[in-house]
Short mmCIF file of C-alpha atoms and ligand atoms in Angstrom, two decimals:
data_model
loop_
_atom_site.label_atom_id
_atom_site.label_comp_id
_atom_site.label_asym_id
_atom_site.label_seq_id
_atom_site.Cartn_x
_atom_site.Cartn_y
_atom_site.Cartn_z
CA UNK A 368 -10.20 1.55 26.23
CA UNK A 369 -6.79 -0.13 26.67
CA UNK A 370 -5.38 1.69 23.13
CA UNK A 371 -3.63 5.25 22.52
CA UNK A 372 -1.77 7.60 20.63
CA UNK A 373 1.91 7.36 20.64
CA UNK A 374 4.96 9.20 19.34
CA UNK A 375 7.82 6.92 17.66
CA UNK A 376 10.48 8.77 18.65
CA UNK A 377 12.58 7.48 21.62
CA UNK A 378 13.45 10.05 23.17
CA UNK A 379 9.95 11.49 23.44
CA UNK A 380 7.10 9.00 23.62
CA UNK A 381 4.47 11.38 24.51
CA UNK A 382 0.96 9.89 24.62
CA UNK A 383 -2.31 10.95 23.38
CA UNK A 384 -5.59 9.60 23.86
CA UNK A 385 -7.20 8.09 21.06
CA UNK A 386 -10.13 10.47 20.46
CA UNK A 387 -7.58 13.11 19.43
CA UNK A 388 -7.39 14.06 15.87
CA UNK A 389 -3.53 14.45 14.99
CA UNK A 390 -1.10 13.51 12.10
CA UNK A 391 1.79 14.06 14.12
CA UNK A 392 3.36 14.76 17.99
CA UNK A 393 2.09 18.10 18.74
CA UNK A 394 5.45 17.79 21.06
CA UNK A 395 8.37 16.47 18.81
CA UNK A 396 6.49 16.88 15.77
CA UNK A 397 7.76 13.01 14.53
CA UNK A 398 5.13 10.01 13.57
CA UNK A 399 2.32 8.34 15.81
CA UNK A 400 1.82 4.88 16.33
CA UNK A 401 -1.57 3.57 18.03
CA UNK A 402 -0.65 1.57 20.52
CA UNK A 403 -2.09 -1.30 23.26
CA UNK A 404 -1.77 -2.57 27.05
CA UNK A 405 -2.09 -6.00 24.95
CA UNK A 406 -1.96 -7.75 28.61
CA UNK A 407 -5.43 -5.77 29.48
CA UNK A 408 -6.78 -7.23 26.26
CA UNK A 409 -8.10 -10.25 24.89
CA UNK A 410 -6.19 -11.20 22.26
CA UNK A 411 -6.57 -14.56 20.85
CA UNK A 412 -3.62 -17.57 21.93
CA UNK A 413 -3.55 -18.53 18.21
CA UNK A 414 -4.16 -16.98 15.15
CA UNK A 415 -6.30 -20.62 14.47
CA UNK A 416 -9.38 -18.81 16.73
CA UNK A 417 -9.50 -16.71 13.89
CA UNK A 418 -11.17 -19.21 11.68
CA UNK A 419 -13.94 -19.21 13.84
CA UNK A 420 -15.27 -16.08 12.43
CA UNK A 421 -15.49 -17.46 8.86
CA UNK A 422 -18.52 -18.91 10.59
CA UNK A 423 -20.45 -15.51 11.34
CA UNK A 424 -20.03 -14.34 8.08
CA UNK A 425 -23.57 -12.45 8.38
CA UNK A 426 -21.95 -10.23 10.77
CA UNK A 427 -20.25 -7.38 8.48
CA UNK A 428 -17.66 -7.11 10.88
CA UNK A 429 -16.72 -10.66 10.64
CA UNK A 430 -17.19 -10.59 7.17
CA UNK A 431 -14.83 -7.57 6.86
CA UNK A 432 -11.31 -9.06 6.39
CA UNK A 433 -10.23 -5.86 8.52
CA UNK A 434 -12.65 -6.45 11.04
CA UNK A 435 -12.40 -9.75 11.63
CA UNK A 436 -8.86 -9.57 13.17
CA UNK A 437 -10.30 -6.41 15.09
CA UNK A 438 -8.62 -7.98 18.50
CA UNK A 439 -5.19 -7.19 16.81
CA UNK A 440 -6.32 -3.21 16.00
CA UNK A 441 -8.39 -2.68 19.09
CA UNK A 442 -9.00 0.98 19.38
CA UNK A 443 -12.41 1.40 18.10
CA UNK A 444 -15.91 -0.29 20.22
CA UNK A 445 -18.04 -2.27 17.56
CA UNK A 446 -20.82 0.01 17.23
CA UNK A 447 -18.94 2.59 15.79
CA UNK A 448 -16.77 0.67 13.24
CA UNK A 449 -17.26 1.22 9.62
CA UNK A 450 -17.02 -1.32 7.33
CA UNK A 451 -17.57 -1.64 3.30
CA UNK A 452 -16.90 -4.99 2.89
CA UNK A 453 -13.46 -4.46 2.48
CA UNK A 454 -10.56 -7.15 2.47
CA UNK A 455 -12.18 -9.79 0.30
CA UNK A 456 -8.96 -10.34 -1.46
CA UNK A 457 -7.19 -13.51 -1.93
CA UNK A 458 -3.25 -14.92 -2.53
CA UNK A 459 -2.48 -17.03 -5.48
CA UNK A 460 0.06 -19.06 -5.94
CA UNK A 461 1.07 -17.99 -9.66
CA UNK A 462 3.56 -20.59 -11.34
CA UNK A 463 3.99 -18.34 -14.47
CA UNK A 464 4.83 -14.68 -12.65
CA UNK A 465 6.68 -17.81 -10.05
CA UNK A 466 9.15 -18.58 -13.18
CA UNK A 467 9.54 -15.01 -14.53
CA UNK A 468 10.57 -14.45 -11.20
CA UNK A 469 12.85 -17.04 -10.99
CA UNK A 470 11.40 -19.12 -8.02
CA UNK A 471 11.35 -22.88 -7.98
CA UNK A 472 7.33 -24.15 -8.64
CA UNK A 473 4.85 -23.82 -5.72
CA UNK A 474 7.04 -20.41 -4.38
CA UNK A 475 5.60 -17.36 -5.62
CA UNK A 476 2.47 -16.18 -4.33
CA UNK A 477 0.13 -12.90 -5.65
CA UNK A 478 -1.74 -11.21 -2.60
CA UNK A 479 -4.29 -9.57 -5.02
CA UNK A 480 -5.34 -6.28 -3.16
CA UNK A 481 -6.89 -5.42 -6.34
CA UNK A 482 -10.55 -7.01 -5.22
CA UNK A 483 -10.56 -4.25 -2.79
CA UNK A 484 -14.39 -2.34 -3.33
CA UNK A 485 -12.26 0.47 -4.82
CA UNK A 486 -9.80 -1.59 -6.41
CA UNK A 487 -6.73 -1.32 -4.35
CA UNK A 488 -5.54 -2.09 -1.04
CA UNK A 489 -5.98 1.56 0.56
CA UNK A 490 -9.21 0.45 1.63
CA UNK A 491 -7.72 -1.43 4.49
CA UNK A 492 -6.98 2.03 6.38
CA UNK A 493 -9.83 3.62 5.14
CA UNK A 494 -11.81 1.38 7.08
CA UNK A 495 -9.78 2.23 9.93
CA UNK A 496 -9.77 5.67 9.15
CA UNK A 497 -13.25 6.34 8.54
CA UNK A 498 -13.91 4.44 11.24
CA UNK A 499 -12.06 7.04 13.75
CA UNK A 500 -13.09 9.73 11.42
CA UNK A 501 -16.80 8.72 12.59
CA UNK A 502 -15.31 8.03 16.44
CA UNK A 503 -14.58 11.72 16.35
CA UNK A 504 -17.34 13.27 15.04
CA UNK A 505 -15.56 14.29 11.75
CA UNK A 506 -17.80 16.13 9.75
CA UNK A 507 -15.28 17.00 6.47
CA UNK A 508 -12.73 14.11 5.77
CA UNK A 509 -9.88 15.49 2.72
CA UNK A 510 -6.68 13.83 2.04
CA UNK A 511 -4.08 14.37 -1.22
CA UNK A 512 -3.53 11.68 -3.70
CA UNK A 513 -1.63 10.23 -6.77
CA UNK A 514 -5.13 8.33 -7.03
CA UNK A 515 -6.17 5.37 -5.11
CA UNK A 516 -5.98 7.50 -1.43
CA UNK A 517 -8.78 9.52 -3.27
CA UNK A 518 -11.24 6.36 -4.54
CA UNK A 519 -10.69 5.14 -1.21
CA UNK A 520 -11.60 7.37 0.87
CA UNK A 521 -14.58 8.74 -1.70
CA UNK A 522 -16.37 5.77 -1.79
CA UNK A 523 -16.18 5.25 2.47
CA UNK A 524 -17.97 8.52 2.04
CA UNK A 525 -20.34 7.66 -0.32
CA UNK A 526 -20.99 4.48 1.48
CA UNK A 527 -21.24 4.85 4.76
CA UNK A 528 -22.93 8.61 4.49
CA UNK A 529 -21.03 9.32 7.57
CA UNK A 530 -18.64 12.88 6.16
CA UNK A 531 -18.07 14.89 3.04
CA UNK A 532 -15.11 14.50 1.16
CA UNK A 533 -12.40 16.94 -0.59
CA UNK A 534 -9.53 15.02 -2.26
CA UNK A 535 -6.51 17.44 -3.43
CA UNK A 536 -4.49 15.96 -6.78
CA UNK A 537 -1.81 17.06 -8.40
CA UNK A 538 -2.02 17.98 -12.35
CA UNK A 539 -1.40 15.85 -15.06
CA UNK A 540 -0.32 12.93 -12.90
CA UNK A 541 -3.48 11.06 -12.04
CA UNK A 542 -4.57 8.21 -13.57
CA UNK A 543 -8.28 8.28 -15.26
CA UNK A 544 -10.00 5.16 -13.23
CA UNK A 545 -8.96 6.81 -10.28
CA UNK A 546 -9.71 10.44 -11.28
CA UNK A 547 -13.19 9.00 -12.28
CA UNK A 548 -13.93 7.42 -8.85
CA UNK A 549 -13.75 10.76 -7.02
CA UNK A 550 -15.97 11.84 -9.48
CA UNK A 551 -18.34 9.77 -9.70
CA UNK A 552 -17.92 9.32 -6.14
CA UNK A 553 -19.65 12.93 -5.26
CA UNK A 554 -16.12 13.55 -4.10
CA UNK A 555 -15.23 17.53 -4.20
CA UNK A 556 -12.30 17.51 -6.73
CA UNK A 557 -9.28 20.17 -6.37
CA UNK A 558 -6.76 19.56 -8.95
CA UNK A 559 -4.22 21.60 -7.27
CA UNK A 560 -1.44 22.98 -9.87
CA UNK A 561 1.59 21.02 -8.70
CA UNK A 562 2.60 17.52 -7.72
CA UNK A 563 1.17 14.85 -5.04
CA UNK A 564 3.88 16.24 -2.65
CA UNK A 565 2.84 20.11 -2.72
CA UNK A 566 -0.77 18.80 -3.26
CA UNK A 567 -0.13 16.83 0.30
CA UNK A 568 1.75 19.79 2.03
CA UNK A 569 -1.59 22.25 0.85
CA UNK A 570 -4.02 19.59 2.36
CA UNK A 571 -2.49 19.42 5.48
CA UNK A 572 -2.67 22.79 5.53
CA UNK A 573 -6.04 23.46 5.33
CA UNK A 574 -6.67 20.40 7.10
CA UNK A 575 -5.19 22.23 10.49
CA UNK A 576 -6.75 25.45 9.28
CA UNK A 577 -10.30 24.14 9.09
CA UNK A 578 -10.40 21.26 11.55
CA UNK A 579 -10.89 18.87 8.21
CA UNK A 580 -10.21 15.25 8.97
CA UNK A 581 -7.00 14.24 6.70
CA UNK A 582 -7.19 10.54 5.67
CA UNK A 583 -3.55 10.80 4.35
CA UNK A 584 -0.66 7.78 5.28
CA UNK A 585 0.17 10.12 8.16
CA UNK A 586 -3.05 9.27 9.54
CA UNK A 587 -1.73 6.16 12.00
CA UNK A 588 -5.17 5.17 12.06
CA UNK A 589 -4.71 4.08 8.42
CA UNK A 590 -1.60 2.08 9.14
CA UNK A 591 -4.05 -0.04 11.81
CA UNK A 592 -6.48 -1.42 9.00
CA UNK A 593 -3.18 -2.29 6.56
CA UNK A 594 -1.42 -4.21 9.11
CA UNK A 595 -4.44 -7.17 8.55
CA UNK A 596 -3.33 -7.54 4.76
CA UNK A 597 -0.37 -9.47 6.70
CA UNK A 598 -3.16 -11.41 8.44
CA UNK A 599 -4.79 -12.04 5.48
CA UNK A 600 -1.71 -13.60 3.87
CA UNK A 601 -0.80 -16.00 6.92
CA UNK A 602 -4.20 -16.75 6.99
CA UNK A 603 -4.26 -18.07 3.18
CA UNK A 604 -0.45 -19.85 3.99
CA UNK A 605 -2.48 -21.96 6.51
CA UNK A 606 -0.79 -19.15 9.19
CA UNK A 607 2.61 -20.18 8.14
CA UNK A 608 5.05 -17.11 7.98
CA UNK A 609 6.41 -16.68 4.26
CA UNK A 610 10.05 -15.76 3.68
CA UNK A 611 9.68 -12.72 1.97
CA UNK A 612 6.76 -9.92 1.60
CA UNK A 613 8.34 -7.74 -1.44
CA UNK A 614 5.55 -4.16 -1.39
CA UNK A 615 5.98 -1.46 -3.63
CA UNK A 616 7.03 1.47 -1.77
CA UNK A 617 5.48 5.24 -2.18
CA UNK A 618 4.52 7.00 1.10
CA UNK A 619 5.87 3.86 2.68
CA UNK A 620 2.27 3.43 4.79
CA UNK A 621 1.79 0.27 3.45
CA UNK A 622 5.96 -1.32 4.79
CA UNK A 623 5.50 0.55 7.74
CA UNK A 624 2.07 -1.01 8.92
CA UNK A 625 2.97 -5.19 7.67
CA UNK A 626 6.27 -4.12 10.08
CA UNK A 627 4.59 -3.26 13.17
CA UNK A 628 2.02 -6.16 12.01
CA UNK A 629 4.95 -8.57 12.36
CA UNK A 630 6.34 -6.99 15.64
CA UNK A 631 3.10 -7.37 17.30
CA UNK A 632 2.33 -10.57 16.03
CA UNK A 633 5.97 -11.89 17.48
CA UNK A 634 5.71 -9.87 20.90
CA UNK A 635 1.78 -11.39 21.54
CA UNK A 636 3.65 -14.71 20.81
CA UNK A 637 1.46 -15.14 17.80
CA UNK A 638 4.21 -16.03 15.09
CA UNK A 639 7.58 -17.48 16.10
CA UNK A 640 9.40 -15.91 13.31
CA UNK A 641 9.13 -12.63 11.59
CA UNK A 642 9.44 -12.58 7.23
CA UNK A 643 12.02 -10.44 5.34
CA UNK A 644 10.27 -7.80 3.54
CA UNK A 645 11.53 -6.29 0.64
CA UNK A 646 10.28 -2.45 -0.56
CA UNK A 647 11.18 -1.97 -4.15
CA UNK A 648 11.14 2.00 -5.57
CA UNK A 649 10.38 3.01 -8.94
CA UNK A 650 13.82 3.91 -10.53
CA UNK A 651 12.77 7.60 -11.06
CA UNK A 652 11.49 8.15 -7.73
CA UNK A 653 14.02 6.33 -5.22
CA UNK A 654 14.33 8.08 -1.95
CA UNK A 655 14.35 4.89 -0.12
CA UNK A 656 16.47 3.36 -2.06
CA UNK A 657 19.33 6.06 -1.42
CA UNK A 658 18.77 6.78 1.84
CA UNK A 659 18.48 3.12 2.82
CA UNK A 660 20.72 1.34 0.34
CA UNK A 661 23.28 3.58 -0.84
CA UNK A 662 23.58 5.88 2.30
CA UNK A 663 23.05 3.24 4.41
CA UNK A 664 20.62 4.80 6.71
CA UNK A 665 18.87 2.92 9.40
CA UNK A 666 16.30 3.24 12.22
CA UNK A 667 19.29 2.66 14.67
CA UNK A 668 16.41 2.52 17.61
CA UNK A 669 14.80 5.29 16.73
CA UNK A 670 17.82 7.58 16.45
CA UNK A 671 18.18 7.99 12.28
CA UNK A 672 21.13 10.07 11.30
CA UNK A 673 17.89 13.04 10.65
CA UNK A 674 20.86 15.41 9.95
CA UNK A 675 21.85 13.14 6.63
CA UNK A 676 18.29 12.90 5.54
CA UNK A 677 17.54 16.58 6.19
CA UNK A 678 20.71 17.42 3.68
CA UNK A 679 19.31 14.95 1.08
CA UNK A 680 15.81 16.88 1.07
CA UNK A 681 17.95 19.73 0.67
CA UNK A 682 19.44 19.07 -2.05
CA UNK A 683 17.15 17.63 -3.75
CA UNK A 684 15.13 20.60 -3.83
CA UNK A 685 18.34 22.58 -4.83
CA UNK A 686 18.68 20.57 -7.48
CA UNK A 687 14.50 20.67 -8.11
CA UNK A 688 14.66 17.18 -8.41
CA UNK A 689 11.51 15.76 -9.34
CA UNK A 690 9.91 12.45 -9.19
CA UNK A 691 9.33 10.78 -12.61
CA UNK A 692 7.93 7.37 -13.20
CA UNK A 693 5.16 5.91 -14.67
CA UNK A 694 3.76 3.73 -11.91
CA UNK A 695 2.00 7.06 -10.93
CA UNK A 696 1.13 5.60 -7.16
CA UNK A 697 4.37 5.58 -6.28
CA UNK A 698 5.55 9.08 -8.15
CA UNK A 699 6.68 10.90 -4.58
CA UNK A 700 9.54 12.54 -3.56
CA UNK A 701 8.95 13.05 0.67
CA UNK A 702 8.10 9.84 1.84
CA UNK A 703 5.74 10.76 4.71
CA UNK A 704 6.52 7.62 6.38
CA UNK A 705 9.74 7.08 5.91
CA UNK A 706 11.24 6.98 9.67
CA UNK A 707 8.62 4.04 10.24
CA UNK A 708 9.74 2.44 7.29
CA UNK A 709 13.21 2.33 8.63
CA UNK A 710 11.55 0.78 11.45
CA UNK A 711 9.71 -2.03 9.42
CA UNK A 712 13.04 -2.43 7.53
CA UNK A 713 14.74 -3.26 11.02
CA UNK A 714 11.63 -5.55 12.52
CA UNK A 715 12.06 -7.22 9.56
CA UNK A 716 15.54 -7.67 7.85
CA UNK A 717 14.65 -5.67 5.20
CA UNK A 718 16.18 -4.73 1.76
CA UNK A 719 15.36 -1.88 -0.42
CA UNK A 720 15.81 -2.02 -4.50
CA UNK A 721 15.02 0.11 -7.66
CA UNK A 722 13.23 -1.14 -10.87
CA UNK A 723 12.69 1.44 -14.06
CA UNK A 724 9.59 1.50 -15.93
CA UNK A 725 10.48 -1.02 -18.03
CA UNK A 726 10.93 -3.64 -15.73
CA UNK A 727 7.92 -2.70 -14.42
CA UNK A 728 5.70 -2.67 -17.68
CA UNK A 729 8.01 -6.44 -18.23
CA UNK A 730 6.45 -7.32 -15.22
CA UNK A 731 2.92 -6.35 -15.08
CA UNK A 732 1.88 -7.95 -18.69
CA UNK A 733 3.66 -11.31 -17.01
CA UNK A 734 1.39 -10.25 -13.81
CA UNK A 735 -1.93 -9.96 -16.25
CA UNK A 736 -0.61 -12.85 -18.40
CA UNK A 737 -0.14 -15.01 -15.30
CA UNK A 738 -4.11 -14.59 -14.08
CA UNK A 739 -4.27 -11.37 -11.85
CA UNK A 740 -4.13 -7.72 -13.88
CA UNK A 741 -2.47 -5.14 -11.85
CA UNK A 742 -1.78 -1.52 -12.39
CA UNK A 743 1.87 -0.31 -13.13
CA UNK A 744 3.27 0.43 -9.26
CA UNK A 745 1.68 -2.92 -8.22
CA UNK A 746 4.22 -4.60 -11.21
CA UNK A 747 7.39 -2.76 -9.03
CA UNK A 748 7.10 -5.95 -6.49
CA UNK A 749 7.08 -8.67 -9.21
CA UNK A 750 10.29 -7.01 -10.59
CA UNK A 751 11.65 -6.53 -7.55
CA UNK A 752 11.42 -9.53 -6.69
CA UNK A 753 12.86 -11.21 -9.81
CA UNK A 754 16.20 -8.49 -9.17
CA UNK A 755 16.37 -10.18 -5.60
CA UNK A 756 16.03 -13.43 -6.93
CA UNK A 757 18.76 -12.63 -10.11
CA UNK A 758 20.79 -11.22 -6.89
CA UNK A 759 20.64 -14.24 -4.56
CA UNK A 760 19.39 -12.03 -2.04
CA UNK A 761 16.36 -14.39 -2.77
CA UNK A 762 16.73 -18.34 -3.14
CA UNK A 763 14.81 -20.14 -5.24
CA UNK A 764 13.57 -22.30 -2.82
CA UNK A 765 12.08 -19.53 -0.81
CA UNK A 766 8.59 -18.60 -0.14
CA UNK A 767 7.92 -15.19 -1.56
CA UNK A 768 4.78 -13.04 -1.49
CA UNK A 769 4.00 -10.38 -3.71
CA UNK A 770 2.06 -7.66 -2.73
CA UNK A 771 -0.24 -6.20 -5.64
CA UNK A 772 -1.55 -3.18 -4.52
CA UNK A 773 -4.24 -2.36 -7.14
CA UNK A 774 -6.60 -3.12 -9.80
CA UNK A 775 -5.49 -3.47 -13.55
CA UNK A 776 -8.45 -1.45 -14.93
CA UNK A 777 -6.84 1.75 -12.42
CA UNK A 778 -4.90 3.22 -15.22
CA UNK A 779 -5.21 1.18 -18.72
CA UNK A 780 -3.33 3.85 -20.49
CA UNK A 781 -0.03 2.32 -19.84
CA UNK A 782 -1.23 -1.48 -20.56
CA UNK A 783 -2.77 -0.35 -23.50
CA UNK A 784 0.12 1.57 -25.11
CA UNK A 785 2.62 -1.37 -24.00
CA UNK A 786 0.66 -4.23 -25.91
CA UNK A 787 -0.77 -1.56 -28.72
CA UNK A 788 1.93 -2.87 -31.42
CA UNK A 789 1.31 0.73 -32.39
CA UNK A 790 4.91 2.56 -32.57
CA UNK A 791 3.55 5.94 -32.29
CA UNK A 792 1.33 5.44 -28.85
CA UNK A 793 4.04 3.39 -27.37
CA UNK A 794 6.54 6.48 -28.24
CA UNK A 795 4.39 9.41 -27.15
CA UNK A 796 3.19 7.46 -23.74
CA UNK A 797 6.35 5.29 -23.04
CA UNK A 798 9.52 6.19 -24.87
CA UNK A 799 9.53 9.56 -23.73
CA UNK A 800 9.30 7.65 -20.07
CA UNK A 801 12.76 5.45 -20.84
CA UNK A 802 10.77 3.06 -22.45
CA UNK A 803 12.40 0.98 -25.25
CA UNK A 804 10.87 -2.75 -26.07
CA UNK A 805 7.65 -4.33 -25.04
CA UNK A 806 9.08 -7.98 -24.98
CA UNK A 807 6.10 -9.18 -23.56
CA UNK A 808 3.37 -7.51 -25.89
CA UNK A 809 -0.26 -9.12 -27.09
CA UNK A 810 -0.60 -6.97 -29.73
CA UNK A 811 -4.26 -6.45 -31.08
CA UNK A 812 -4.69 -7.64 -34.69
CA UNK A 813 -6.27 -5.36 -37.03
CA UNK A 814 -7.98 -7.62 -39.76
CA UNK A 815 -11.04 -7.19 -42.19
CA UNK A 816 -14.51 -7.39 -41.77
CA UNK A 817 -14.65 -10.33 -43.81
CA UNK A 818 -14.92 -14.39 -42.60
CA UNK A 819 -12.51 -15.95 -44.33
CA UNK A 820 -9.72 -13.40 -43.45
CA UNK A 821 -11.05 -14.13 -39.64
CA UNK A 822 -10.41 -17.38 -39.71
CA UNK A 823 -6.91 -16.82 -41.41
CA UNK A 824 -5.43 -15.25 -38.25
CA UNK A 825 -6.85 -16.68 -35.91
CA UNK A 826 -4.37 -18.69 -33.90
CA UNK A 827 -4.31 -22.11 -34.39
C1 PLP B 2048 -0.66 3.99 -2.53
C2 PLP B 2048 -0.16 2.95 -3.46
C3 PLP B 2048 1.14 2.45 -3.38
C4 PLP B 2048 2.14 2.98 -2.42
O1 PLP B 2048 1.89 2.57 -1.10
P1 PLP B 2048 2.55 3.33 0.13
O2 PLP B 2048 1.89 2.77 1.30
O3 PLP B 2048 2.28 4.79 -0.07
O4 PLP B 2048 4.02 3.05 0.06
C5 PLP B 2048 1.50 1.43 -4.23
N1 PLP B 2048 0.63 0.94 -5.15
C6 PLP B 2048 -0.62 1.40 -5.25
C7 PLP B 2048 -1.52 0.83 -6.29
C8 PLP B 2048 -1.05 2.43 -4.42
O5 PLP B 2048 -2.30 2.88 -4.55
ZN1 ZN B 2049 7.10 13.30 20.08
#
């Protein structure tokens, strides 16, 4: 096989064949990449071959819309590929979330991750995941969660039959769709008493301790099966590159794989140009946004002033700073991937901003409004975007693509206590969250059991 293990840092680049089982270099300690001898592969001249597949359908792989770019993550041999069906997802164009934004008409697209088989678009790497999971003879797979990484990787389980599963969560946090898929999922459950991050620093723990597969962003396995979301897109835009990808930004898996996505896709000769990509942080959890905006670091090749992000760590913990926001996905503190990130942020141009839960909750009932539901951190690229747009950073003329990362009926508590009309819910579940005015609210309309009174409010 022409693919390995590789550390990102420059000065180190130590290799590691692909059947090992890491989450980090065992020398430096810094982030793997897998990597390719692309010129002892055969990789396709234009991404155009790649319609050929639609025709072989009744193979799962080429029905998988992971799978069927498998050329572009070759590190697995087709027998031992797992696939779900994952990846049937589709971009809109979406004229009303396209004026909200502020776009001109035809500009604004919706790349609706949602239709993932768990309902968001971590099923990408867990295809690639499992799939080396199963490569290595993983018996026990376990990763930590705000939600989704759980229902992923559960239902791959449950699927595919191939490992058992523990997921760790934090308390309080997790959304109820998700929390239910685990369940119902045969997942085993630990609700560890604490956040995502010390629920992700316990599961890597034991994960080293018990030689448990961890299915975290740290995985760069994962990162393989979310670069093709990017192919996805091109391949809906007729393989024309957009001007802007705008991604929520959490663990930062998702920037960091559409970056090295790009990169590749420019150095196979592939693409000609490379989009600007735009990560947009919740307001209450913005460690991106400081380091990257307002401290200006960068990936500077690989050399990232680690002194100045070590001290902001620092004091955030001094100060117990905690992350706080309701688009729960995105509710973490220690980016895991953040020095890849900076990477992405350099392949592509890239620009970080901050929206608060209320732009957010603004923007997802104009997101569910405008055709596609999505769940609150999803919403934190449509506002984004309309703050880059309100900036100039965006013209209106530009072709922007919104990444929404998951499914509306995730986490209905939120939707339900924005549109509710009902002053007490919509204090107890989003003032004390910063929330003031749902300007955008379909409230329900309470009305008699009785015909005639029916008919009365109905609209006209
Ligand atoms: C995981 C997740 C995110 C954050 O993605 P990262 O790759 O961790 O930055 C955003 N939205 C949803 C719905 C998620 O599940
Ligand atoms: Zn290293």
């Amino acid at each position: 096989m022409h693919s390995f293990q590789r550390c990102i840092a420059p000065l180190c680049r130590a290799t590691f064949d692909i059947s090992e089982v890491l989450t980090g270099c065992p020398d430096c300690g810094n982030l793997l990449d897998i990597d390719y001898e692309w010129d002892k592969l055969p990789v396709p001249r234009s991404l155009r071959e790649y319609e050929l597949r639609w025709a072989s359908r009744r193979n799962p792989l080429d029905f998988s819309g992971v799978w069927r770019f498998r050329d572009l993550l070759p590190f697995a041999p087709d027998k031992e590929i797992v696939t779900i069906g994952e990846g049937q997802t589709i971009l809109q164009s979406s004229p009303k979330v396209g004026k909200y934004v502020g776009m001109n008409p035809g500009g604004l697209f919706l790349q609706y991750e949602g239709l993932n088989p768990s309902g968001s678009f971590k099923d990408n790497g867990m295809a690639a995941a499992s799939t080396h999971a199963r490569m290595t003879g993983a018996k026990v797979a376990a990763c930590a969660s705000t939600g989704n990484t759980s229902a992923s990787l559960a239902i791959y389980a449950s699927t595919a039959q191939l490992f058992r599963v523990v997921v760790f969560v934090g308390s309080g946090k997790i959304a109820y769709g998700k929390l239910s898929q685990a369940l119902d999922y045969d997942a085993q459950t630990l609700q560890i008493l604490g956040d995502f991050d010390d629920a992700l620093e316990r599961v890597r723990e034991v994960a080293g301790e018990r030689g448990i597969y961890l299915c975290n962003s740290v995985n760069p396995f994962r990162l393989e099966g979310q670069k093709t979301i990017m192919y996805r897109v091109l391949e809906s835009l007729n393989w024309q590159v957009p001007d802007w990808i705008v991604v929520p930004g959490g663990n930062l898996g998702n920037s960091s794989a559409f970056g090295k996505a790009f990169a590749e896709l420019k150095q196979l000769g592939l693409i000609d140009r490379i989009p600007r990509l735009a990560v947009i942080n919740a307001a209450g959890a913005n460690t991106l946004y400081q380091l990257y905006e307002q401290q200006g670091i960068r990936w500077d090749g690989g050399m990232s002033d680690d002194g100045a992000i070590e001290s902001f760590f620092a004091a955030m913990d001094r100060d117990k700073r905690k992350a706080s926001t309701l688009a729960s996905a995105i509710e973490i503190n220690r980016p895991v991937n953040l020095k890849k990130c900076l990477r992405a942020l350099d392949t592509c141009d890239g620009v970080v901003r901050q929206v608060t839960d209320q732009e957010i909750l603004d923007a997802k009932a104009q997101v569910g409004a405008g055709g596609f539901g999505c769940e609150p951190a999803s919403a934190a690229s449509v506002a984004g975007a309309k703050k880059l747009r309100a900036e100039g950073v965006i013209a209106p003329s530009d072709r922007v693509v919104c990444i929404l990362t998951g499914h509306q009926l995730k986490d209905p508590d939120a939707t339900v206590a924005y549109h509710s009309g009902n002053a007490e819910l919509f204090a107890e579940k989003l003032g004390s969250r910063g929330v003031e005015t749902a300007a955008y609210a379909n409230s329900p309309i309470v009305v008699e059991n009785n015909l005639q009174k029916i008919i009365d409010v109905l609209k006209s």
